[in-house]
Coordinates of C-alpha atoms in Angstrom, one line a residue:
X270 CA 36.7 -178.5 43.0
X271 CA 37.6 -176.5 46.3
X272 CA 40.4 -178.1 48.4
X273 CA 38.6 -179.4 51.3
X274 CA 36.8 -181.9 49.6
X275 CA 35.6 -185.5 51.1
X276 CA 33.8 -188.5 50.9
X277 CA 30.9 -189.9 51.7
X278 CA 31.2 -192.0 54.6
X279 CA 30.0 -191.4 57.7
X280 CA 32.7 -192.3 59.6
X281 CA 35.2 -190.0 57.6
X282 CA 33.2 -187.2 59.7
X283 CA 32.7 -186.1 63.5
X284 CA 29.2 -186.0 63.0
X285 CA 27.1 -187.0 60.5
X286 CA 22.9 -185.8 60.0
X287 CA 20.8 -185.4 56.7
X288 CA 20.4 -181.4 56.8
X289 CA 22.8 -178.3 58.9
X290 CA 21.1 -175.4 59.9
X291 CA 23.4 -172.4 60.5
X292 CA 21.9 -170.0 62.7
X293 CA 18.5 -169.5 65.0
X294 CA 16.7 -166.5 63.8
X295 CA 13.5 -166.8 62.4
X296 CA 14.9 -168.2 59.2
X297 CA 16.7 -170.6 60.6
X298 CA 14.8 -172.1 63.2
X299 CA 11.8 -172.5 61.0
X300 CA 14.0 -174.2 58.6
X301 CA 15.2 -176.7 61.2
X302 CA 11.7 -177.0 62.5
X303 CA 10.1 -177.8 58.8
X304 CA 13.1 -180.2 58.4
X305 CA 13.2 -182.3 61.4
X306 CA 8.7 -182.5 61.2
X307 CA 9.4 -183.8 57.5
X308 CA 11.4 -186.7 59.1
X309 CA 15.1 -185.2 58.6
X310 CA 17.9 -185.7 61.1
X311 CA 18.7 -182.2 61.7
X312 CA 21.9 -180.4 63.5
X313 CA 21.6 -176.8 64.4
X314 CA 24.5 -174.1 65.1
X315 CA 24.8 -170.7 66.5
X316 CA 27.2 -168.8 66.6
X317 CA 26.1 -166.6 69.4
X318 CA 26.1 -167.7 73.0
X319 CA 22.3 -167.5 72.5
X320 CA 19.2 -168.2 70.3
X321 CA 17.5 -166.1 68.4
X322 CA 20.1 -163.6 66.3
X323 CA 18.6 -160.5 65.0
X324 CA 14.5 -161.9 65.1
X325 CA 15.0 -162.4 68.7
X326 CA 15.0 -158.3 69.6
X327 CA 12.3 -157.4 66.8
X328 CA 9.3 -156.7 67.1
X329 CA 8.5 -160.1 65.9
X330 CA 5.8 -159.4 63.2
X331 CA 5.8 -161.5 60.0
X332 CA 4.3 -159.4 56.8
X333 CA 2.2 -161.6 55.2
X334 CA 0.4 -160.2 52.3
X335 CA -2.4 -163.2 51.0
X336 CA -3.3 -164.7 54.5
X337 CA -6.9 -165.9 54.9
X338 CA -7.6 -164.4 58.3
X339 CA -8.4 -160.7 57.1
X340 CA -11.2 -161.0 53.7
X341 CA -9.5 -159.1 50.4
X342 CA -5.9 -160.1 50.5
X343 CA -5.3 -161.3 47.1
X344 CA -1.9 -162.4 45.9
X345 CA -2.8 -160.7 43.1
X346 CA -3.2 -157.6 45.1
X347 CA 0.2 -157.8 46.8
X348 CA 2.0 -158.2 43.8
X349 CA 1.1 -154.8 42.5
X350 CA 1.7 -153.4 45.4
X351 CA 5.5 -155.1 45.6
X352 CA 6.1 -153.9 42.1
X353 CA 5.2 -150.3 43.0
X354 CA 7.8 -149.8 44.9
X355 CA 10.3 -152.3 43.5
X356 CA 11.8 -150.1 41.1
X357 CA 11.7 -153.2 38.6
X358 CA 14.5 -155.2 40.7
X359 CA 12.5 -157.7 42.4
X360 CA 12.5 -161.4 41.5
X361 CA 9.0 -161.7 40.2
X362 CA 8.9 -165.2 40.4
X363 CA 10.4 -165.3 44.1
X364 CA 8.3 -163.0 45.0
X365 CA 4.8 -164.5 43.6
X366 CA 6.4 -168.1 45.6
X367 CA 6.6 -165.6 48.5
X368 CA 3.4 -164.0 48.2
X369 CA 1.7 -167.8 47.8
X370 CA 3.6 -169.7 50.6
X371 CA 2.4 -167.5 53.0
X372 CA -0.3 -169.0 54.4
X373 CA 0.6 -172.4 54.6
X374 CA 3.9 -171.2 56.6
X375 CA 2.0 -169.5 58.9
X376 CA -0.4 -173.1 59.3
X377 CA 2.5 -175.2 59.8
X378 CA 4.6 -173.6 62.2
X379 CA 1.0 -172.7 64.5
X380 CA 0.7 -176.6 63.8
X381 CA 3.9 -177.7 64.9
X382 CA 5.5 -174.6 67.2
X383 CA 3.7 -173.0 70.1
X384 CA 3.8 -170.1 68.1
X385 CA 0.3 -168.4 67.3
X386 CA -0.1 -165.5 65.2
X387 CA -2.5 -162.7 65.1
X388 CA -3.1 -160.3 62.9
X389 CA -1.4 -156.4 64.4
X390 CA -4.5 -154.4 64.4
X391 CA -4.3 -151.0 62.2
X392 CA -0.9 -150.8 61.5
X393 CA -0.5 -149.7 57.6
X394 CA 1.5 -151.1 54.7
X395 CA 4.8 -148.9 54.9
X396 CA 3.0 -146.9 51.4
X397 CA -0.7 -147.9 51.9
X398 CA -1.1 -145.5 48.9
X399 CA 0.2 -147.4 46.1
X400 CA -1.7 -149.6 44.0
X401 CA -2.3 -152.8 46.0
X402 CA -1.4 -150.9 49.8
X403 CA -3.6 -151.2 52.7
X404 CA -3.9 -147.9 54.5
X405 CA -5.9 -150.0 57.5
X406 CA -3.5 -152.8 57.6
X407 CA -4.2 -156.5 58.1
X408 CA -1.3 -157.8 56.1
X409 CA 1.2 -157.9 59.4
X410 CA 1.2 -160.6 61.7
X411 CA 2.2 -160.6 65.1
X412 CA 2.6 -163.3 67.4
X413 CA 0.6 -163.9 70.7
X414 CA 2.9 -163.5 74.1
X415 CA 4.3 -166.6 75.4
X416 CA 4.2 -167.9 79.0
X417 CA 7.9 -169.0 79.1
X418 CA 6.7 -171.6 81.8
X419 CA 5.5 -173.9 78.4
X420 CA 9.2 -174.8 77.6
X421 CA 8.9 -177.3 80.7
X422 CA 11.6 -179.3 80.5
X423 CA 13.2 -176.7 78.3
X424 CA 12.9 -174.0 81.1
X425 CA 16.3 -173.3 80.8
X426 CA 16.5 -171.6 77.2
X427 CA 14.7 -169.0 78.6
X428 CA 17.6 -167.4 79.2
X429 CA 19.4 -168.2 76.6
X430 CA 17.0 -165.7 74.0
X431 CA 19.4 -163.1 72.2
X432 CA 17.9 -159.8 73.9
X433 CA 20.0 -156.4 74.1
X434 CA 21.7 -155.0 77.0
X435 CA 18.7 -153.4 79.8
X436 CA 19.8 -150.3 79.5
X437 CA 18.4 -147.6 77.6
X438 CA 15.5 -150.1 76.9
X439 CA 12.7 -147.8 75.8
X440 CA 15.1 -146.4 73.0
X441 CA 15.0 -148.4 69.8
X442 CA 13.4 -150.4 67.6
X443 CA 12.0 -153.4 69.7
X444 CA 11.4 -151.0 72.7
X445 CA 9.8 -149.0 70.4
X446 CA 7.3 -151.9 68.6
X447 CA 6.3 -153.5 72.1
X448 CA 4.9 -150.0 73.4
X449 CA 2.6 -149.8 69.9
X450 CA 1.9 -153.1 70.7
X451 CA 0.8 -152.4 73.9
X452 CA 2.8 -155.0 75.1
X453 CA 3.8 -155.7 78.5
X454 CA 7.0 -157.9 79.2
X455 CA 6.3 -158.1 82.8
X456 CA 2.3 -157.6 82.4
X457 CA 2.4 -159.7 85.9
X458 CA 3.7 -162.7 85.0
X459 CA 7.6 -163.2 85.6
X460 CA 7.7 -165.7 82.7
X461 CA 5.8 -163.9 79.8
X462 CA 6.8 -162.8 76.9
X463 CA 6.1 -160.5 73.9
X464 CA 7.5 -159.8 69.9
X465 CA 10.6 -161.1 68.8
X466 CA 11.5 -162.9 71.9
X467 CA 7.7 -164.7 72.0
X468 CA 8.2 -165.7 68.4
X469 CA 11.8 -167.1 69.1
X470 CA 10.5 -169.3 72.5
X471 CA 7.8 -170.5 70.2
X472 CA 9.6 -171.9 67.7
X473 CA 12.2 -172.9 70.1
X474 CA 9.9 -175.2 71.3
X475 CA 8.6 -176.6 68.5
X476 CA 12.4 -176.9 67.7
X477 CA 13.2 -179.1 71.2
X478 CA 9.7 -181.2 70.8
X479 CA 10.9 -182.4 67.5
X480 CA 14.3 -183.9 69.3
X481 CA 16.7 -180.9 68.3
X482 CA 18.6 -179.0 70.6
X483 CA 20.7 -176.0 68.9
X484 CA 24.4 -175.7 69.5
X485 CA 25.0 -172.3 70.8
X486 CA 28.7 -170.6 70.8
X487 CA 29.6 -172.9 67.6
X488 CA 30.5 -170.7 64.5
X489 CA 30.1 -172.3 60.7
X490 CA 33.7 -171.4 59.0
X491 CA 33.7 -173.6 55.8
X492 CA 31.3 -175.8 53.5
X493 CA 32.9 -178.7 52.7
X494 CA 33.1 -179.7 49.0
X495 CA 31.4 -183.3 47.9
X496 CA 32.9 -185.2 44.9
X497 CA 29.8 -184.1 42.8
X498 CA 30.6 -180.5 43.1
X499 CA 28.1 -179.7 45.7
X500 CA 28.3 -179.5 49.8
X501 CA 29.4 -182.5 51.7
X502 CA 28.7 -180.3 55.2
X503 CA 30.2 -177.9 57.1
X504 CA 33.1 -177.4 59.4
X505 CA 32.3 -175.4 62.4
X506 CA 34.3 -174.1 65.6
X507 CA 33.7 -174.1 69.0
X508 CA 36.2 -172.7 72.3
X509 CA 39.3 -173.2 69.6
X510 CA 38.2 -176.8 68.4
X511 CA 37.1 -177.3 64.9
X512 CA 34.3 -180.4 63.5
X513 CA 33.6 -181.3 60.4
X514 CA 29.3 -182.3 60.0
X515 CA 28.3 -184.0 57.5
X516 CA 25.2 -182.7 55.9
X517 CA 23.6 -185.9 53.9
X518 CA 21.0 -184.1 52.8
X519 CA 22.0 -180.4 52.5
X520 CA 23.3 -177.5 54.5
X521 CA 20.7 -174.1 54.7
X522 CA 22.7 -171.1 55.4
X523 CA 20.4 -168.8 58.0
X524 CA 23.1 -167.0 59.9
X525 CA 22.3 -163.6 58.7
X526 CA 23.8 -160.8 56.5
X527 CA 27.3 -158.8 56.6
X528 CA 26.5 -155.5 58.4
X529 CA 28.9 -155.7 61.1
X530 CA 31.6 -156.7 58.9
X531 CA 33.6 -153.0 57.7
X532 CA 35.0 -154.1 54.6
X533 CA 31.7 -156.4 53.0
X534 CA 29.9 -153.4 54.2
X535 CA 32.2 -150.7 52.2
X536 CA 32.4 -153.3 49.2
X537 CA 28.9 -153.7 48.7
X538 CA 26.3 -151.3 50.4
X539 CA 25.1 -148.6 47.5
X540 CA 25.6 -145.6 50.3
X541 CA 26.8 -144.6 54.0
X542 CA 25.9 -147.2 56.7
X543 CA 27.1 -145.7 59.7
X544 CA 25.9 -148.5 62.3
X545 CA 24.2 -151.4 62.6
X546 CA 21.3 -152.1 65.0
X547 CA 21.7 -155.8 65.2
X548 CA 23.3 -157.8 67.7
X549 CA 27.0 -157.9 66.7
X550 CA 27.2 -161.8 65.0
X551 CA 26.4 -160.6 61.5
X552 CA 29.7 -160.3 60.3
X553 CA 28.7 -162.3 56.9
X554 CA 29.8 -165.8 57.3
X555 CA 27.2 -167.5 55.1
X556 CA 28.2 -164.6 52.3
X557 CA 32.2 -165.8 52.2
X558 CA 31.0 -169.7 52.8
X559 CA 29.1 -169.2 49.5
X560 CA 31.6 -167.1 47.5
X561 CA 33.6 -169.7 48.3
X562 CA 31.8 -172.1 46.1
X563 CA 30.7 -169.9 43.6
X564 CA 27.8 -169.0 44.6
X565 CA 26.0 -166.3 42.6
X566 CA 25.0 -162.9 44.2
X567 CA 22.3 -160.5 43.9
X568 CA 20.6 -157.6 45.8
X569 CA 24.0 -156.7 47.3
X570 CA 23.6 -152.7 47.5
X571 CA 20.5 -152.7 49.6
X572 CA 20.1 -153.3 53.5
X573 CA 16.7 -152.9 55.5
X574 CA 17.6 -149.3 56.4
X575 CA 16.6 -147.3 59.1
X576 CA 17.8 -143.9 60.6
X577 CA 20.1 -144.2 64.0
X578 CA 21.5 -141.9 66.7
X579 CA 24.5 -143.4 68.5
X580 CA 24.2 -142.6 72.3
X581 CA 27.9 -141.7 73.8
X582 CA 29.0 -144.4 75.6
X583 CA 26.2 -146.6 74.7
X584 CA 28.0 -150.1 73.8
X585 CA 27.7 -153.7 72.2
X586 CA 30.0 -156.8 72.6
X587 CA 32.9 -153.7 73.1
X588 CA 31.9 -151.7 69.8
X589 CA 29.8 -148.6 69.7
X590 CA 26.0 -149.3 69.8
X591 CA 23.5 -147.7 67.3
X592 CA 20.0 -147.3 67.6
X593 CA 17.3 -147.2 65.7
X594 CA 15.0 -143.6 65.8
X595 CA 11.2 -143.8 65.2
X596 CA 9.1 -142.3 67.9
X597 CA 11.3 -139.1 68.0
X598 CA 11.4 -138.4 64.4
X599 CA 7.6 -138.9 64.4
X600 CA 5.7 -137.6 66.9
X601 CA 5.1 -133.4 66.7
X602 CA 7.5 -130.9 67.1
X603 CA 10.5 -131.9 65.6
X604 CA 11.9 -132.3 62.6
X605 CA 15.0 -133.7 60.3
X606 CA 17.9 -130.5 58.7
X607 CA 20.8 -131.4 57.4
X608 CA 24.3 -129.1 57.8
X609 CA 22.7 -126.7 55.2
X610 CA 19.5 -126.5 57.9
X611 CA 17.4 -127.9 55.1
X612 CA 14.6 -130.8 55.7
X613 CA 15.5 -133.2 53.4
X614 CA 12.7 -136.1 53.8
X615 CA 9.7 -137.1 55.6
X616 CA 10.5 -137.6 59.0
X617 CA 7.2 -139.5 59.6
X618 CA 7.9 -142.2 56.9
X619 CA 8.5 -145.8 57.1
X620 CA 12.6 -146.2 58.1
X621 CA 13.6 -148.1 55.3
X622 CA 12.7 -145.0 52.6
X623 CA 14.7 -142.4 54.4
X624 CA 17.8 -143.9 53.3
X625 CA 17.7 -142.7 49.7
X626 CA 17.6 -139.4 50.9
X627 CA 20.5 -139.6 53.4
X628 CA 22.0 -141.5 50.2
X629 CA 21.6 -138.3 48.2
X630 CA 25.3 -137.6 46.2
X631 CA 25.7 -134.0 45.3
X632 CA 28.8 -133.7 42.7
X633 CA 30.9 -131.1 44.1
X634 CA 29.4 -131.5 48.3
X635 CA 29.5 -135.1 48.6
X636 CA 26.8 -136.7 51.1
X637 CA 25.1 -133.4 51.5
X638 CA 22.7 -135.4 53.9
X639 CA 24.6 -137.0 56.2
X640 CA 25.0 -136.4 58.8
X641 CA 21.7 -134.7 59.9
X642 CA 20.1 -133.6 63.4
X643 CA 16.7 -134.1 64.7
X644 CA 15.7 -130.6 66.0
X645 CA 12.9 -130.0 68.7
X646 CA 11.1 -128.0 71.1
X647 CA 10.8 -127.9 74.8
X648 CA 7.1 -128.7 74.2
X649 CA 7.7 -131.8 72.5
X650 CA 10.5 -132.7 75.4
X651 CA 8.0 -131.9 78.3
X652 CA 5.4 -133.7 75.9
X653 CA 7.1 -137.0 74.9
X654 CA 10.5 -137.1 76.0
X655 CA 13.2 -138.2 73.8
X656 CA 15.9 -141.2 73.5
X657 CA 15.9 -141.9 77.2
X658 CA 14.7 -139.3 79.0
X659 CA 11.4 -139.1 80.2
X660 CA 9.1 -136.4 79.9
X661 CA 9.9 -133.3 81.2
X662 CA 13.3 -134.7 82.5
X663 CA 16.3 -133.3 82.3
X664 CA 18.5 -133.4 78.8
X665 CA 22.0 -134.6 78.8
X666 CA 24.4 -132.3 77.3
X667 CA 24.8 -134.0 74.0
X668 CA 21.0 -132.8 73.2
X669 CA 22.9 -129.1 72.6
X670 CA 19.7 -127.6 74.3
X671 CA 20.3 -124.1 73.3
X672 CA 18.2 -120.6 74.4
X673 CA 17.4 -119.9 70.9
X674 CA 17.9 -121.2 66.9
X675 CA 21.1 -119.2 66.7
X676 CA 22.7 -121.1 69.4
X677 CA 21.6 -124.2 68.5
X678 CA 23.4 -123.7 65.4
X679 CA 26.4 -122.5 66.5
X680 CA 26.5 -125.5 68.8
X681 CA 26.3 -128.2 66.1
X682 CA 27.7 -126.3 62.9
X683 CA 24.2 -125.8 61.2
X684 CA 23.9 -123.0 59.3
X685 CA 22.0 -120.5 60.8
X686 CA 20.3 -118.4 58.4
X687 CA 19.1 -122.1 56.9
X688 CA 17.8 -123.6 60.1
X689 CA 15.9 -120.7 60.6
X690 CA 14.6 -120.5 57.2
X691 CA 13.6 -123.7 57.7
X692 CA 11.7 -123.5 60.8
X693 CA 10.1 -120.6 59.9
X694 CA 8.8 -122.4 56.6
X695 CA 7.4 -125.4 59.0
X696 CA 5.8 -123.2 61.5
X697 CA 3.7 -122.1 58.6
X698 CA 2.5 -125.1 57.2
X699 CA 1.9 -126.6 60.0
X700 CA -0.4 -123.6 60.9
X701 CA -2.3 -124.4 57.7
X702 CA -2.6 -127.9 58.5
X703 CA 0.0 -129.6 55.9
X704 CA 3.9 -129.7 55.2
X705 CA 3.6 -128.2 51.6
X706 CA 7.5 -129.3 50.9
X707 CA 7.4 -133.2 51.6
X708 CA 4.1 -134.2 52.5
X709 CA 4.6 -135.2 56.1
X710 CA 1.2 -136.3 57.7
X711 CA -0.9 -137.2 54.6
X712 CA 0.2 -141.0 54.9
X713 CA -2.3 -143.2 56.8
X714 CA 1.5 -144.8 58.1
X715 CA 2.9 -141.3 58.7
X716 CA 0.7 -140.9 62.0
X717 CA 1.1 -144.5 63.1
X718 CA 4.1 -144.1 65.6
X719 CA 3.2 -140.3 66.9
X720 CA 1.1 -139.0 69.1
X721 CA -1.9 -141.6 69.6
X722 CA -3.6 -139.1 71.4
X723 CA -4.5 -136.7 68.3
X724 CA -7.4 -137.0 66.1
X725 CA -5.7 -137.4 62.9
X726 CA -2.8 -138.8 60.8
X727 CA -1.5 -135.0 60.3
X728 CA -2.2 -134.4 63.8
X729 CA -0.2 -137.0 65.1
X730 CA 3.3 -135.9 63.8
X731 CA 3.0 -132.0 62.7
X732 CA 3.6 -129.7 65.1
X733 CA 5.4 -126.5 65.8
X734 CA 8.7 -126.0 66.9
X735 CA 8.3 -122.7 68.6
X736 CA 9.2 -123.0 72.8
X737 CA 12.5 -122.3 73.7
X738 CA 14.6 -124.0 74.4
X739 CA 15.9 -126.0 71.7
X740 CA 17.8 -129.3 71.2
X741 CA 19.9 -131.0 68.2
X742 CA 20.7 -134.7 68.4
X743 CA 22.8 -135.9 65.4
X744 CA 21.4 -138.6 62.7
X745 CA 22.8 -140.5 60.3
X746 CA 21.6 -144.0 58.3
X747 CA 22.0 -147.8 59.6
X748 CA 20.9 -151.0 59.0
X749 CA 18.8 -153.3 61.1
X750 CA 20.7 -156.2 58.5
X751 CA 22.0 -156.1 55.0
X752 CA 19.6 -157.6 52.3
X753 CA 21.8 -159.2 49.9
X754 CA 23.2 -162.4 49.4
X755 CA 23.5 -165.8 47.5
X756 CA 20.9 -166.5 44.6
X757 CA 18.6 -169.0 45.1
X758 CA 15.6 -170.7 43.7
X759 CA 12.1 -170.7 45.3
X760 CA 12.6 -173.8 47.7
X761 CA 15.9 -171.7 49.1
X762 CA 18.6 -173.8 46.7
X763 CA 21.9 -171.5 46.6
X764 CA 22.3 -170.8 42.6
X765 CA 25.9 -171.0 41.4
X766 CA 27.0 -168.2 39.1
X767 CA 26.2 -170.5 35.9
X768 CA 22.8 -170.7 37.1
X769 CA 22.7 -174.4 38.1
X770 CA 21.7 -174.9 41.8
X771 CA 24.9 -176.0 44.0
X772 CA 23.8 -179.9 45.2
X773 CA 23.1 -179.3 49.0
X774 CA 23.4 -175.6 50.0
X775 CA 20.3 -173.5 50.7
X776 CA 20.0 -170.2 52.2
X777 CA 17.1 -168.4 54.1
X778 CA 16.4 -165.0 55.8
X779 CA 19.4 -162.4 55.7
X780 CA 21.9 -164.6 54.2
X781 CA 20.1 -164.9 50.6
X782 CA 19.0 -162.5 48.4
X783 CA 16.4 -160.4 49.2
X784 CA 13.7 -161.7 47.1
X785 CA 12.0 -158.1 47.0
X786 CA 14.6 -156.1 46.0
X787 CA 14.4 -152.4 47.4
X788 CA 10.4 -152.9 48.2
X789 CA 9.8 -153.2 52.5
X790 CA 6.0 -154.1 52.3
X791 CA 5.7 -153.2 55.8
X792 CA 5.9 -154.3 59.6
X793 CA 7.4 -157.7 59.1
X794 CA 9.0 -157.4 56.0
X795 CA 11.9 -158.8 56.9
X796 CA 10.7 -161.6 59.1
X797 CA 7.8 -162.8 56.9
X798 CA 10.3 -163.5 53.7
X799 CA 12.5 -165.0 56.1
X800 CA 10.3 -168.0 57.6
X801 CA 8.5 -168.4 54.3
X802 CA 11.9 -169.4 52.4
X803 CA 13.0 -171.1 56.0
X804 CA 10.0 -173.0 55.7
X805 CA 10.9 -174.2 52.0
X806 CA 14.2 -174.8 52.5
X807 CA 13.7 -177.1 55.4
X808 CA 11.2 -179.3 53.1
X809 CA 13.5 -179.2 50.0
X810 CA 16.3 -180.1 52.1
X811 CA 14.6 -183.0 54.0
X812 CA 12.8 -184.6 50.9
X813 CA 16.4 -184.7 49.1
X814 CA 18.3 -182.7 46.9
X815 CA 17.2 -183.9 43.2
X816 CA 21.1 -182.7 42.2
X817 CA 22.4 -185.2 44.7
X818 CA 20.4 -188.1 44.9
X819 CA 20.5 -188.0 48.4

């Protein structure tokens, strides 16, 4: 048994509830919500100052591939799509409990949250083309703004929502999803919201109207062993002082994956993860709480990846800041070389694919791929802008805006003769209406975040890079969170390496196992996994562990 271990009386304990939710992301506060409306005593922590963790500065959308409010979305249907691009390593049966719990996750928390869902018009699977893809969407669900003025009494939390630093705010990934969404944070009203931060408030108050108020700035450290071999509850911290909660009924790790820890990172991740673009809490806590107990792993190599740029000077919680890079990488005029001035990928593809090519190992030249640049035009500067500046507006030096392609290279170490092989070789298909090499702009997604004034999906991100000058902003691969973690079952319980279930610990969202192995179905699939297995973890853990008795 693990030292550590106590009794079960109350009074051994400076608190005492039937279930412990770690952490307030969308996992976690669903979890608490679907425990406390099944009649559960419930105690929340964070360990952030604020609510919210990495769903909080989303976009919000949950992928949910079988609802009922768009006709034709089988579970049948999003299976084979899953297994398309799984590679063989998803858990088929947590992913068919997935696929089937949608639905009635989605009907409970509109039920008993102010959250309300609709379905995000037009936006694609991430590979509509496979068997089982939906090249016109309807699988991604994305919740209605909120008028902050609803939490009433509660008006306070509004401010206590995770959200990134202001500035630089139309650069990155939740920036980036509320302009598609043609959403509005100000939209005249002081107190609305939209994405991430709408579908936080919303369960937030479902959260505080079901008596539980979330303990912010209070850090889970340790599960605490029972005397059957399972988890008593949890000892967490808060300004130096340590409690020990008893969790009658179980404990459901939600407090998110390992990306911001170096060494989990280096021990674990299958490639290069140069930065994370998640608020800076996700140092793995619920990983080490479980290893601790023996818990068995899976999924560990894969992340939800996405391509960053780190802007100089640009910082989080003291530690350089990465962000993610969609619009720029998309929209025409601009493509992705590596040092060799090769393409290497499909700039115009969903994030999370790009990292097998910046993951490419050549034998004798290492990560030939990383880092890369994003090169562009004038034309597409004047056009769109890029990272920041507006359109038209003036570059900052680190965009190595050069007179011509010889300069540019001899700016950022490109090869020469390749980057102007490479362009040349561009400029030509694009003129014939294709990229020949990697198939950029024959994707119903690949057109989805370029330029929404063209008539086409190939029109929307091919376009020439031909107007001096030019510019070269270095890329490299991140995370927006790591995807592995504890086993579990399909109501959430933590599996110990023998395979049995460990009495009392669950886990949820980031801080399990990725029930869909390397497959991303599309927008929302991270946060659509993530409240469905909240949402049975919260009811397994408030109807009683069947290994406990409890």
């Amino acid at each position: 048994m693990p030292s550590g271990a106590h009794g079960w009386d109350d009074d051994d304990w400076d608190n005492a509830v039937d279930v412990v939710v770690l952490g307030t992301g969308g996992a976690g506060l669903t979890a608490a919500l679907t425990a406390a409306v099944n009649g559960a005593s419930v105690a929340v922590y964070e360990k952030a100052a604020t609510v919210g963790g990495t769903t909080a500065v989303s976009g919000g959308i949950a992928w949910i591939p079988a609802h009922n409010r768009v006709p034709g979305l089988t579970v049948e249907a999003a299976l084979d799509y899953l297994r398309a691009q799984s590679f063989g390593a998803m858990d088929e049966e947590l992913v068919a409990t997935f696929v089937q719990t949608g639905q009635e996750m989605v009907d409970f928390v509109e039920k008993h949250s102010d959250v309300c869902f609709e379905v995000a018009s037009g936006f694609p699977d991430y590979k509509p083309e496979l068997p089982g893809g939906r090249p016109g969407g309807g699988r991604s669900l994305s919740p209605l703004p909120y008028d902050m003025s609803r939490l009433g009494p509660w008006k306070d939390w509004q401010d206590r929502i995770t959200a990134f630093p202001a500035d630089y705010s139309n650069v990155g990934f939740d920036a980036e999803t509320r302009a598609r969404l043609h959403a509005d944070i100000g939209n005249g009203a002081d107190d609305l919201c939209v994405a991430g931060t709408a579908l936080i408030a919303g369960l937030l108050k479902g959260l505080l109207d079901a008596g539980v108020t979330p303990a912010t700035n209070c850090r889970g450290v340790e599960l605490i062993a029972g005397a059957d071999h399972g988890i008593a509850g949890v000892r967490v911290e808060h300004d130096g002082m340590s409690r020990r909660v008893r969790a009658r009924r179980g404990v459901i790790l939600a407090n998110g994956g390992f990306e911001w820890d170096t060494a989990l990172v280096e021990a674990f991740l299958r490639g290069p993860m140069r930065g994370a673009v998640s608020p800076p809490a996700n140092t793995g806590d619920a990983l080490r709480m479980a290893m601790a107990h023996g818990a068995d792993l899976a999924n560990m190599g894969e992340a939800w990846w996405v391509p960053i740029v780190r802007i100089p000077g640009d910082t989080i919680g003291g530690q350089q800041r990465s962000r993610s890079v969609r619009l720029e990488r998309t929209r025409p005029r601009s493509i992705i070389v590596n040092r060799s001035g090769r393409r290497f990928v499909n700039e115009a593809c969903d994030y999370n694919s790009m990292a097998g090519a910046f993951h490419y190992l050549e034998p004798r030249g290492g990560y030939v791929n990383d880092p890369a640049w994003i090169v562009f035009d004038a034309e597409h500067l004047r056009r769109y802008g890029f990272l920041g500046v507006a359109p038209a507006g003036t570059p900052p030096d680190w965009f190595c805006e050069s007179p011509d392609l010889s300069s540019l290279a001899a700016k950022t170490g490109i090869d020469a003769q390749g980057l102007h092989s490479t362009v040349a070789a561009w400029n030509r298909g694009v003129a014939a209406g294709g990229d020949p090499e990697f198939g950029r702009g024959a994707s119903a997604y690949d057109g989805y975040w370029g330029d929404d004034q063209a008539d086409t999906p190939a029109g929307r991100t091919l376009g020439p890079i031909n107007t001096a000058p030019y510019y070269a902003v270095p890329l490299s691969v991140g995370a927006m969170g790591t995807k592995g973690g504890p086993r579990t079952d399909h109501d959430g319980r933590v599996l110990h390496v023998t395979g049995r279930p460990i009495p009392g610990l669950f886990a949820a969202g980031n801080a399990m196992a990725g029930v869909t192995g390397r497959a991303y179905g599309g927008a929302g699939g991270t946060i659509g996994p993530a409240m469905v297995f909240g949402f049975r973890a919260g009811r397994a853990a408030a109807a009683g562990d069947p290994a406990t008795g409890a």
